[in-house]
Amino acid sequence: MNLEQVATELGNALRAIDGLSVPQWGVQRVHPPAAVVTLPGRVEYDKTYGRGADEVPEWQVIVLVANPTRPESRRTIAGYAAGSGPTSVKQAIEAGTYTACDQPRVTSAEFDVVTYVDVKYLAAIFTVAITGKGA
């Protein structure tokens, strides 16, 4: 499984959400609402015999919304965390097209106020489980 290609495909799936920016990894400024595709927490190799499959059990995608204490921010982040609908991160990721891995599955969302490049944002941190062909 090519992790860079998986990250690109996750970003492409998130771009289906109207108004959500998906910057390249490592940018020093984001324009919220924005989705950041992180590096995976860990990769587990050889999940099946003969290098048949590798697994990333906890790949995080972080959605950042400006003004963490404003009521509008809470409403906005709730839409991204919905299980379905036009701004649902779960729906967008799971409806994406993937060639670098099997179909990803969004397993959870957590909320926090995070700092990204010295700016505080309200964040929804999505955990995505991914399995793909061993290389």
mmCIF file of N, CA and C in Angstrom:
data_model
loop_
_atom_site.group_PDB
_atom_site.id
_atom_site.type_symbol
_atom_site.label_atom_id
_atom_site.label_comp_id
_atom_site.label_asym_id
_atom_site.label_seq_id
_atom_site.Cartn_x
_atom_site.Cartn_y
_atom_site.Cartn_z
ATOM 1 N N MET A 1 0.862 -1.166 0.000
ATOM 2 C CA MET A 1 0.000 0.000 0.000
ATOM 3 C C MET A 1 0.912 1.233 0.000
ATOM 4 N N ASN A 2 0.701 2.106 -0.953
ATOM 5 C CA ASN A 2 1.475 3.334 -1.059
ATOM 6 C C ASN A 2 0.770 4.414 -0.229
ATOM 7 N N LEU A 3 1.362 4.779 0.910
ATOM 8 C CA LEU A 3 0.705 5.692 1.847
ATOM 9 C C LEU A 3 0.494 7.085 1.252
ATOM 10 N N GLU A 4 1.416 7.565 0.463
ATOM 11 C CA GLU A 4 1.246 8.882 -0.162
ATOM 12 C C GLU A 4 0.066 8.877 -1.121
ATOM 13 N N GLN A 5 -0.075 7.794 -1.869
ATOM 14 C CA GLN A 5 -1.209 7.687 -2.791
ATOM 15 C C GLN A 5 -2.532 7.584 -2.027
ATOM 16 N N VAL A 6 -2.534 6.853 -0.915
ATOM 17 C CA VAL A 6 -3.748 6.761 -0.083
ATOM 18 C C VAL A 6 -4.126 8.150 0.428
ATOM 19 N N ALA A 7 -3.143 8.914 0.928
ATOM 20 C CA ALA A 7 -3.413 10.269 1.431
ATOM 21 C C ALA A 7 -3.987 11.152 0.331
ATOM 22 N N THR A 8 -3.450 11.038 -0.874
ATOM 23 C CA THR A 8 -3.967 11.815 -2.009
ATOM 24 C C THR A 8 -5.406 11.438 -2.317
ATOM 25 N N GLU A 9 -5.704 10.152 -2.292
ATOM 26 C CA GLU A 9 -7.067 9.700 -2.585
ATOM 27 C C GLU A 9 -8.042 10.117 -1.484
ATOM 28 N N LEU A 10 -7.613 10.113 -0.224
ATOM 29 C CA LEU A 10 -8.461 10.622 0.853
ATOM 30 C C LEU A 10 -8.753 12.107 0.637
ATOM 31 N N GLY A 11 -7.731 12.875 0.297
ATOM 32 C CA GLY A 11 -7.918 14.300 0.013
ATOM 33 C C GLY A 11 -8.874 14.534 -1.137
ATOM 34 N N ASN A 12 -8.741 13.731 -2.189
ATOM 35 C CA ASN A 12 -9.650 13.858 -3.339
ATOM 36 C C ASN A 12 -11.091 13.584 -2.929
ATOM 37 N N ALA A 13 -11.303 12.586 -2.086
ATOM 38 C CA ALA A 13 -12.663 12.278 -1.616
ATOM 39 C C ALA A 13 -13.233 13.437 -0.807
ATOM 40 N N LEU A 14 -12.402 14.054 0.025
ATOM 41 C CA LEU A 14 -12.860 15.179 0.851
ATOM 42 C C LEU A 14 -13.184 16.413 0.015
ATOM 43 N N ARG A 15 -12.551 16.568 -1.135
ATOM 44 C CA ARG A 15 -12.827 17.716 -2.007
ATOM 45 C C ARG A 15 -14.241 17.690 -2.586
ATOM 46 N N ALA A 16 -14.943 16.566 -2.433
ATOM 47 C CA ALA A 16 -16.340 16.486 -2.870
ATOM 48 C C ALA A 16 -17.264 17.301 -1.972
ATOM 49 N N ILE A 17 -16.791 17.693 -0.793
ATOM 50 C CA ILE A 17 -17.589 18.499 0.129
ATOM 51 C C ILE A 17 -17.436 19.959 -0.277
ATOM 52 N N ASP A 18 -18.519 20.543 -0.708
ATOM 53 C CA ASP A 18 -18.518 21.935 -1.170
ATOM 54 C C ASP A 18 -18.080 22.883 -0.056
ATOM 55 N N GLY A 19 -17.095 23.726 -0.357
ATOM 56 C CA GLY A 19 -16.637 24.733 0.593
ATOM 57 C C GLY A 19 -15.540 24.279 1.545
ATOM 58 N N LEU A 20 -15.180 22.990 1.523
ATOM 59 C CA LEU A 20 -14.133 22.474 2.404
ATOM 60 C C LEU A 20 -12.807 22.494 1.651
ATOM 61 N N SER A 21 -11.831 23.238 2.169
ATOM 62 C CA SER A 21 -10.522 23.240 1.522
ATOM 63 C C SER A 21 -9.703 22.060 2.048
ATOM 64 N N VAL A 22 -8.886 21.512 1.170
ATOM 65 C CA VAL A 22 -8.035 20.379 1.528
ATOM 66 C C VAL A 22 -6.615 20.732 1.069
ATOM 67 N N PRO A 23 -5.849 21.396 1.949
ATOM 68 C CA PRO A 23 -4.508 21.829 1.561
ATOM 69 C C PRO A 23 -3.527 20.667 1.475
ATOM 70 N N GLN A 24 -2.437 20.897 0.777
ATOM 71 C CA GLN A 24 -1.352 19.924 0.725
ATOM 72 C C GLN A 24 -0.738 19.774 2.116
ATOM 73 N N TRP A 25 -0.187 18.607 2.405
ATOM 74 C CA TRP A 25 0.460 18.344 3.680
ATOM 75 C C TRP A 25 1.594 19.338 3.897
ATOM 76 N N GLY A 26 1.670 19.889 5.094
ATOM 77 C CA GLY A 26 2.778 20.749 5.470
ATOM 78 C C GLY A 26 2.583 22.227 5.206
ATOM 79 N N VAL A 27 1.417 22.637 4.701
ATOM 80 C CA VAL A 27 1.212 24.063 4.452
ATOM 81 C C VAL A 27 1.250 24.822 5.777
ATOM 82 N N GLN A 28 1.676 26.050 5.717
ATOM 83 C CA GLN A 28 1.809 26.863 6.924
ATOM 84 C C GLN A 28 0.580 27.719 7.204
ATOM 85 N N ARG A 29 -0.385 27.704 6.307
ATOM 86 C CA ARG A 29 -1.611 28.475 6.525
ATOM 87 C C ARG A 29 -2.779 27.707 5.917
ATOM 88 N N VAL A 30 -3.851 27.596 6.689
ATOM 89 C CA VAL A 30 -5.071 26.978 6.174
ATOM 90 C C VAL A 30 -6.177 28.019 6.151
ATOM 91 N N HIS A 31 -7.122 27.798 5.286
ATOM 92 C CA HIS A 31 -8.286 28.675 5.169
ATOM 93 C C HIS A 31 -9.517 27.856 5.553
ATOM 94 N N PRO A 32 -9.961 27.993 6.803
ATOM 95 C CA PRO A 32 -11.068 27.166 7.279
ATOM 96 C C PRO A 32 -12.389 27.511 6.597
ATOM 97 N N PRO A 33 -13.267 26.532 6.532
ATOM 98 C CA PRO A 33 -13.071 25.176 7.009
ATOM 99 C C PRO A 33 -12.084 24.422 6.119
ATOM 100 N N ALA A 34 -11.237 23.650 6.767
ATOM 101 C CA ALA A 34 -10.190 22.923 6.056
ATOM 102 C C ALA A 34 -10.044 21.527 6.631
ATOM 103 N N ALA A 35 -9.711 20.577 5.770
ATOM 104 C CA ALA A 35 -9.440 19.200 6.185
ATOM 105 C C ALA A 35 -7.967 18.912 5.974
ATOM 106 N N VAL A 36 -7.314 18.417 7.010
ATOM 107 C CA VAL A 36 -5.898 18.065 6.941
ATOM 108 C C VAL A 36 -5.790 16.548 7.033
ATOM 109 N N VAL A 37 -5.207 15.945 6.008
ATOM 110 C CA VAL A 37 -4.971 14.499 6.008
ATOM 111 C C VAL A 37 -3.588 14.292 6.628
ATOM 112 N N THR A 38 -3.552 13.699 7.809
ATOM 113 C CA THR A 38 -2.300 13.523 8.549
ATOM 114 C C THR A 38 -1.537 12.306 8.040
ATOM 115 N N LEU A 39 -0.405 12.048 8.663
ATOM 116 C CA LEU A 39 0.281 10.777 8.469
ATOM 117 C C LEU A 39 -0.432 9.727 9.313
ATOM 118 N N PRO A 40 -0.390 8.460 8.911
ATOM 119 C CA PRO A 40 -1.059 7.442 9.731
ATOM 120 C C PRO A 40 -0.355 7.266 11.066
ATOM 121 N N GLY A 41 -1.132 6.873 12.078
ATOM 122 C CA GLY A 41 -0.565 6.629 13.397
ATOM 123 C C GLY A 41 0.398 5.451 13.387
ATOM 124 N N ARG A 42 0.045 4.408 12.673
ATOM 125 C CA ARG A 42 0.924 3.245 12.527
ATOM 126 C C ARG A 42 0.445 2.409 11.344
ATOM 127 N N VAL A 43 1.336 1.592 10.850
ATOM 128 C CA VAL A 43 1.027 0.644 9.779
ATOM 129 C C VAL A 43 1.306 -0.746 10.318
ATOM 130 N N GLU A 44 0.363 -1.651 10.134
ATOM 131 C CA GLU A 44 0.540 -3.044 10.543
ATOM 132 C C GLU A 44 0.721 -3.877 9.277
ATOM 133 N N TYR A 45 1.859 -4.521 9.183
ATOM 134 C CA TYR A 45 2.205 -5.298 7.991
ATOM 135 C C TYR A 45 1.743 -6.748 8.106
ATOM 136 N N ASP A 46 1.616 -7.391 6.948
ATOM 137 C CA ASP A 46 1.395 -8.834 6.853
ATOM 138 C C ASP A 46 0.142 -9.298 7.592
ATOM 139 N N LYS A 47 -0.957 -8.599 7.380
ATOM 140 C CA LYS A 47 -2.212 -8.979 8.030
ATOM 141 C C LYS A 47 -2.787 -10.262 7.442
ATOM 142 N N THR A 48 -2.363 -10.613 6.238
ATOM 143 C CA THR A 48 -2.730 -11.901 5.651
ATOM 144 C C THR A 48 -1.462 -12.561 5.126
ATOM 145 N N TYR A 49 -1.556 -13.815 4.839
ATOM 146 C CA TYR A 49 -0.418 -14.631 4.408
ATOM 147 C C TYR A 49 0.229 -14.086 3.135
ATOM 148 N N GLY A 50 1.552 -14.177 3.081
ATOM 149 C CA GLY A 50 2.289 -13.860 1.862
ATOM 150 C C GLY A 50 2.231 -12.402 1.446
ATOM 151 N N ARG A 51 2.270 -11.472 2.416
ATOM 152 C CA ARG A 51 2.210 -10.030 2.130
ATOM 153 C C ARG A 51 0.900 -9.653 1.436
ATOM 154 N N GLY A 52 -0.151 -10.376 1.729
ATOM 155 C CA GLY A 52 -1.435 -10.139 1.083
ATOM 156 C C GLY A 52 -2.087 -8.815 1.454
ATOM 157 N N ALA A 53 -1.888 -8.344 2.699
ATOM 158 C CA ALA A 53 -2.547 -7.110 3.107
ATOM 159 C C ALA A 53 -1.792 -6.438 4.248
ATOM 160 N N ASP A 54 -1.784 -5.112 4.197
ATOM 161 C CA ASP A 54 -1.311 -4.269 5.290
ATOM 162 C C ASP A 54 -2.507 -3.475 5.793
ATOM 163 N N GLU A 55 -2.401 -2.979 7.020
ATOM 164 C CA GLU A 55 -3.531 -2.254 7.608
ATOM 165 C C GLU A 55 -3.057 -0.996 8.322
ATOM 166 N N VAL A 56 -3.832 0.072 8.147
ATOM 167 C CA VAL A 56 -3.667 1.297 8.931
ATOM 168 C C VAL A 56 -4.953 1.405 9.752
ATOM 169 N N PRO A 57 -4.905 1.006 11.035
ATOM 170 C CA PRO A 57 -6.140 0.982 11.817
ATOM 171 C C PRO A 57 -6.621 2.353 12.276
ATOM 172 N N GLU A 58 -5.718 3.348 12.305
ATOM 173 C CA GLU A 58 -6.108 4.659 12.832
ATOM 174 C C GLU A 58 -5.429 5.791 12.061
ATOM 175 N N TRP A 59 -5.946 6.099 10.896
ATOM 176 C CA TRP A 59 -5.451 7.233 10.108
ATOM 177 C C TRP A 59 -6.358 8.412 10.440
ATOM 178 N N GLN A 60 -5.789 9.534 10.843
ATOM 179 C CA GLN A 60 -6.618 10.674 11.241
ATOM 180 C C GLN A 60 -6.747 11.713 10.130
ATOM 181 N N VAL A 61 -7.961 12.198 10.005
ATOM 182 C CA VAL A 61 -8.281 13.342 9.164
ATOM 183 C C VAL A 61 -8.854 14.395 10.109
ATOM 184 N N ILE A 62 -8.287 15.596 10.072
ATOM 185 C CA ILE A 62 -8.704 16.646 11.002
ATOM 186 C C ILE A 62 -9.385 17.763 10.228
ATOM 187 N N VAL A 63 -10.613 18.079 10.616
ATOM 188 C CA VAL A 63 -11.344 19.193 10.009
ATOM 189 C C VAL A 63 -11.271 20.367 10.979
ATOM 190 N N LEU A 64 -10.803 21.503 10.470
ATOM 191 C CA LEU A 64 -10.620 22.715 11.274
ATOM 192 C C LEU A 64 -11.648 23.755 10.898
ATOM 193 N N VAL A 65 -12.273 24.347 11.921
ATOM 194 C CA VAL A 65 -13.267 25.404 11.731
ATOM 195 C C VAL A 65 -12.814 26.604 12.566
ATOM 196 N N ALA A 66 -12.922 27.796 12.015
ATOM 197 C CA ALA A 66 -12.476 29.013 12.707
ATOM 198 C C ALA A 66 -13.353 29.332 13.910
ATOM 199 N N ASN A 67 -12.848 30.215 14.757
ATOM 200 C CA ASN A 67 -13.579 30.745 15.914
ATOM 201 C C ASN A 67 -14.172 29.641 16.796
ATOM 202 N N PRO A 68 -13.347 28.963 17.576
ATOM 203 C CA PRO A 68 -13.804 27.785 18.315
ATOM 204 C C PRO A 68 -14.922 28.021 19.313
ATOM 205 N N THR A 69 -15.156 29.247 19.753
ATOM 206 C CA THR A 69 -16.193 29.475 20.763
ATOM 207 C C THR A 69 -17.474 30.073 20.190
ATOM 208 N N ARG A 70 -17.568 30.214 18.889
ATOM 209 C CA ARG A 70 -18.772 30.798 18.283
ATOM 210 C C ARG A 70 -19.821 29.718 18.005
ATOM 211 N N PRO A 71 -21.099 30.042 18.193
ATOM 212 C CA PRO A 71 -22.158 29.068 17.926
ATOM 213 C C PRO A 71 -22.152 28.561 16.483
ATOM 214 N N GLU A 72 -21.788 29.423 15.539
ATOM 215 C CA GLU A 72 -21.760 29.009 14.134
ATOM 216 C C GLU A 72 -20.730 27.900 13.919
ATOM 217 N N SER A 73 -19.626 27.966 14.660
ATOM 218 C CA SER A 73 -18.576 26.961 14.520
ATOM 219 C C SER A 73 -19.086 25.592 14.970
ATOM 220 N N ARG A 74 -19.830 25.585 16.053
ATOM 221 C CA ARG A 74 -20.382 24.314 16.532
ATOM 222 C C ARG A 74 -21.365 23.729 15.524
ATOM 223 N N ARG A 75 -22.205 24.555 14.943
ATOM 224 C CA ARG A 75 -23.145 24.070 13.924
ATOM 225 C C ARG A 75 -22.398 23.539 12.702
ATOM 226 N N THR A 76 -21.355 24.247 12.301
ATOM 227 C CA THR A 76 -20.582 23.830 11.133
ATOM 228 C C THR A 76 -19.896 22.499 11.375
ATOM 229 N N ILE A 77 -19.228 22.361 12.518
ATOM 230 C CA ILE A 77 -18.493 21.122 12.811
ATOM 231 C C ILE A 77 -19.457 19.950 12.952
ATOM 232 N N ALA A 78 -20.668 20.213 13.459
ATOM 233 C CA ALA A 78 -21.670 19.145 13.578
ATOM 234 C C ALA A 78 -22.050 18.595 12.210
ATOM 235 N N GLY A 79 -22.127 19.450 11.212
ATOM 236 C CA GLY A 79 -22.428 18.988 9.850
ATOM 237 C C GLY A 79 -21.340 18.088 9.298
ATOM 238 N N TYR A 80 -20.087 18.436 9.570
ATOM 239 C CA TYR A 80 -18.979 17.593 9.105
ATOM 240 C C TYR A 80 -18.968 16.247 9.825
ATOM 241 N N ALA A 81 -19.425 16.227 11.072
ATOM 242 C CA ALA A 81 -19.425 14.992 11.859
ATOM 243 C C ALA A 81 -20.678 14.141 11.651
ATOM 244 N N ALA A 82 -21.633 14.635 10.904
ATOM 245 C CA ALA A 82 -22.856 13.864 10.660
ATOM 246 C C ALA A 82 -22.519 12.563 9.925
ATOM 247 N N GLY A 83 -23.306 11.546 10.155
ATOM 248 C CA GLY A 83 -23.085 10.256 9.498
ATOM 249 C C GLY A 83 -23.381 10.262 8.021
ATOM 250 N N SER A 84 -24.197 11.214 7.579
ATOM 251 C CA SER A 84 -24.510 11.355 6.160
ATOM 252 C C SER A 84 -24.942 12.794 5.907
ATOM 253 N N GLY A 85 -25.038 13.147 4.649
ATOM 254 C CA GLY A 85 -25.445 14.484 4.276
ATOM 255 C C GLY A 85 -24.384 15.180 3.442
ATOM 256 N N PRO A 86 -24.698 16.376 2.942
ATOM 257 C CA PRO A 86 -23.812 17.045 1.990
ATOM 258 C C PRO A 86 -22.453 17.463 2.538
ATOM 259 N N THR A 87 -22.325 17.625 3.856
ATOM 260 C CA THR A 87 -21.026 17.998 4.427
ATOM 261 C C THR A 87 -20.426 16.881 5.286
ATOM 262 N N SER A 88 -20.987 15.697 5.238
ATOM 263 C CA SER A 88 -20.523 14.582 6.054
ATOM 264 C C SER A 88 -19.147 14.089 5.582
ATOM 265 N N VAL A 89 -18.163 14.166 6.471
ATOM 266 C CA VAL A 89 -16.826 13.646 6.167
ATOM 267 C C VAL A 89 -16.883 12.134 6.009
ATOM 268 N N LYS A 90 -17.633 11.466 6.874
ATOM 269 C CA LYS A 90 -17.778 10.004 6.773
ATOM 270 C C LYS A 90 -18.321 9.618 5.405
ATOM 271 N N GLN A 91 -19.375 10.262 4.982
ATOM 272 C CA GLN A 91 -19.985 9.930 3.696
ATOM 273 C C GLN A 91 -19.027 10.215 2.542
ATOM 274 N N ALA A 92 -18.346 11.346 2.574
ATOM 275 C CA ALA A 92 -17.428 11.702 1.485
ATOM 276 C C ALA A 92 -16.269 10.714 1.386
ATOM 277 N N ILE A 93 -15.659 10.369 2.516
ATOM 278 C CA ILE A 93 -14.531 9.431 2.485
ATOM 279 C C ILE A 93 -14.983 8.061 2.010
ATOM 280 N N GLU A 94 -16.087 7.581 2.528
ATOM 281 C CA GLU A 94 -16.534 6.236 2.179
ATOM 282 C C GLU A 94 -17.107 6.141 0.770
ATOM 283 N N ALA A 95 -17.455 7.269 0.155
ATOM 284 C CA ALA A 95 -17.955 7.274 -1.222
ATOM 285 C C ALA A 95 -16.843 7.522 -2.235
ATOM 286 N N GLY A 96 -15.624 7.779 -1.758
ATOM 287 C CA GLY A 96 -14.509 8.090 -2.648
ATOM 288 C C GLY A 96 -14.102 6.905 -3.510
ATOM 289 N N THR A 97 -13.250 7.205 -4.503
ATOM 290 C CA THR A 97 -12.696 6.187 -5.385
ATOM 291 C C THR A 97 -11.260 5.920 -4.961
ATOM 292 N N TYR A 98 -10.944 4.655 -4.754
ATOM 293 C CA TYR A 98 -9.627 4.286 -4.240
ATOM 294 C C TYR A 98 -9.016 3.183 -5.088
ATOM 295 N N THR A 99 -7.764 3.377 -5.455
ATOM 296 C CA THR A 99 -6.995 2.345 -6.135
ATOM 297 C C THR A 99 -5.792 1.913 -5.309
ATOM 298 N N ALA A 100 -5.376 2.733 -4.352
ATOM 299 C CA ALA A 100 -4.198 2.453 -3.537
ATOM 300 C C ALA A 100 -4.516 1.606 -2.312
ATOM 301 N N CYS A 101 -5.805 1.420 -2.034
ATOM 302 C CA CYS A 101 -6.218 0.658 -0.856
ATOM 303 C C CYS A 101 -7.629 0.139 -1.072
ATOM 304 N N ASP A 102 -8.063 -0.696 -0.132
ATOM 305 C CA ASP A 102 -9.459 -1.119 -0.138
ATOM 306 C C ASP A 102 -10.300 0.050 0.363
ATOM 307 N N GLN A 103 -11.591 -0.104 0.387
ATOM 308 C CA GLN A 103 -12.486 0.967 0.791
ATOM 309 C C GLN A 103 -12.249 1.389 2.238
ATOM 310 N N PRO A 104 -11.841 2.650 2.499
ATOM 311 C CA PRO A 104 -11.661 3.124 3.880
ATOM 312 C C PRO A 104 -12.997 3.195 4.620
ATOM 313 N N ARG A 105 -12.904 3.092 5.945
ATOM 314 C CA ARG A 105 -14.098 3.186 6.790
ATOM 315 C C ARG A 105 -13.820 4.159 7.918
ATOM 316 N N VAL A 106 -14.675 5.177 8.038
ATOM 317 C CA VAL A 106 -14.548 6.141 9.126
ATOM 318 C C VAL A 106 -15.162 5.495 10.364
ATOM 319 N N THR A 107 -14.362 5.353 11.416
ATOM 320 C CA THR A 107 -14.815 4.609 12.598
ATOM 321 C C THR A 107 -15.217 5.494 13.765
ATOM 322 N N SER A 108 -14.725 6.751 13.806
ATOM 323 C CA SER A 108 -15.088 7.619 14.925
ATOM 324 C C SER A 108 -14.753 9.075 14.614
ATOM 325 N N ALA A 109 -15.302 9.957 15.445
ATOM 326 C CA ALA A 109 -14.975 11.385 15.386
ATOM 327 C C ALA A 109 -14.872 11.890 16.819
ATOM 328 N N GLU A 110 -13.860 12.703 17.079
ATOM 329 C CA GLU A 110 -13.665 13.356 18.375
ATOM 330 C C GLU A 110 -13.610 14.855 18.139
ATOM 331 N N PHE A 111 -13.902 15.622 19.178
ATOM 332 C CA PHE A 111 -13.898 17.075 19.047
ATOM 333 C C PHE A 111 -12.911 17.676 20.031
ATOM 334 N N ASP A 112 -12.277 18.759 19.602
ATOM 335 C CA ASP A 112 -11.298 19.416 20.462
ATOM 336 C C ASP A 112 -11.043 20.809 19.902
ATOM 337 N N VAL A 113 -10.390 21.640 20.703
ATOM 338 C CA VAL A 113 -9.840 22.898 20.204
ATOM 339 C C VAL A 113 -8.361 22.627 20.002
ATOM 340 N N VAL A 114 -7.892 22.808 18.769
ATOM 341 C CA VAL A 114 -6.499 22.512 18.437
ATOM 342 C C VAL A 114 -5.817 23.771 17.920
ATOM 343 N N THR A 115 -4.512 23.777 18.035
ATOM 344 C CA THR A 115 -3.716 24.877 17.501
ATOM 345 C C THR A 115 -2.965 24.373 16.289
ATOM 346 N N TYR A 116 -3.125 25.070 15.181
ATOM 347 C CA TYR A 116 -2.409 24.749 13.946
ATOM 348 C C TYR A 116 -1.698 26.015 13.507
ATOM 349 N N VAL A 117 -0.402 25.977 13.475
ATOM 350 C CA VAL A 117 0.445 27.122 13.126
ATOM 351 C C VAL A 117 0.001 28.360 13.918
ATOM 352 N N ASP A 118 -0.037 28.222 15.233
ATOM 353 C CA ASP A 118 -0.306 29.304 16.182
ATOM 354 C C ASP A 118 -1.717 29.889 16.136
ATOM 355 N N VAL A 119 -2.660 29.221 15.487
ATOM 356 C CA VAL A 119 -4.048 29.676 15.443
ATOM 357 C C VAL A 119 -4.922 28.574 16.033
ATOM 358 N N LYS A 120 -5.868 28.969 16.909
ATOM 359 C CA LYS A 120 -6.778 27.990 17.506
ATOM 360 C C LYS A 120 -7.996 27.777 16.614
ATOM 361 N N TYR A 121 -8.377 26.491 16.482
ATOM 362 C CA TYR A 121 -9.527 26.094 15.670
ATOM 363 C C TYR A 121 -10.369 25.098 16.460
ATOM 364 N N LEU A 122 -11.662 25.095 16.195
ATOM 365 C CA LEU A 122 -12.506 23.992 16.630
ATOM 366 C C LEU A 122 -12.244 22.869 15.641
ATOM 367 N N ALA A 123 -12.019 21.661 16.150
ATOM 368 C CA ALA A 123 -11.637 20.556 15.271
ATOM 369 C C ALA A 123 -12.502 19.336 15.500
ATOM 370 N N ALA A 124 -12.748 18.639 14.413
ATOM 371 C CA ALA A 124 -13.297 17.291 14.460
ATOM 372 C C ALA A 124 -12.184 16.386 13.954
ATOM 373 N N ILE A 125 -11.808 15.418 14.758
ATOM 374 C CA ILE A 125 -10.711 14.517 14.424
ATOM 375 C C ILE A 125 -11.322 13.157 14.103
ATOM 376 N N PHE A 126 -11.275 12.806 12.825
ATOM 377 C CA PHE A 126 -11.887 11.573 12.335
ATOM 378 C C PHE A 126 -10.841 10.465 12.279
ATOM 379 N N THR A 127 -11.213 9.284 12.731
ATOM 380 C CA THR A 127 -10.347 8.122 12.631
ATOM 381 C C THR A 127 -10.844 7.255 11.483
ATOM 382 N N VAL A 128 -9.910 6.905 10.590
ATOM 383 C CA VAL A 128 -10.236 6.141 9.392
ATOM 384 C C VAL A 128 -9.435 4.845 9.422
ATOM 385 N N ALA A 129 -10.117 3.716 9.228
ATOM 386 C CA ALA A 129 -9.454 2.412 9.150
ATOM 387 C C ALA A 129 -9.283 2.054 7.679
ATOM 388 N N ILE A 130 -8.048 1.639 7.336
ATOM 389 C CA ILE A 130 -7.719 1.370 5.932
ATOM 390 C C ILE A 130 -6.956 0.051 5.845
ATOM 391 N N THR A 131 -7.332 -0.764 4.885
ATOM 392 C CA THR A 131 -6.607 -1.981 4.560
ATOM 393 C C THR A 131 -6.242 -1.918 3.082
ATOM 394 N N GLY A 132 -5.065 -2.434 2.751
ATOM 395 C CA GLY A 132 -4.654 -2.437 1.351
ATOM 396 C C GLY A 132 -3.696 -3.570 1.073
ATOM 397 N N LYS A 133 -3.446 -3.772 -0.182
ATOM 398 C CA LYS A 133 -2.557 -4.855 -0.619
ATOM 399 C C LYS A 133 -1.150 -4.621 -0.108
ATOM 400 N N GLY A 134 -0.549 -5.656 0.448
ATOM 401 C CA GLY A 134 0.841 -5.588 0.869
ATOM 402 C C GLY A 134 1.727 -5.417 -0.350
ATOM 403 N N ALA A 135 2.815 -4.704 -0.195
ATOM 404 C CA ALA A 135 3.674 -4.437 -1.362
ATOM 405 C C ALA A 135 5.005 -5.126 -1.195
#
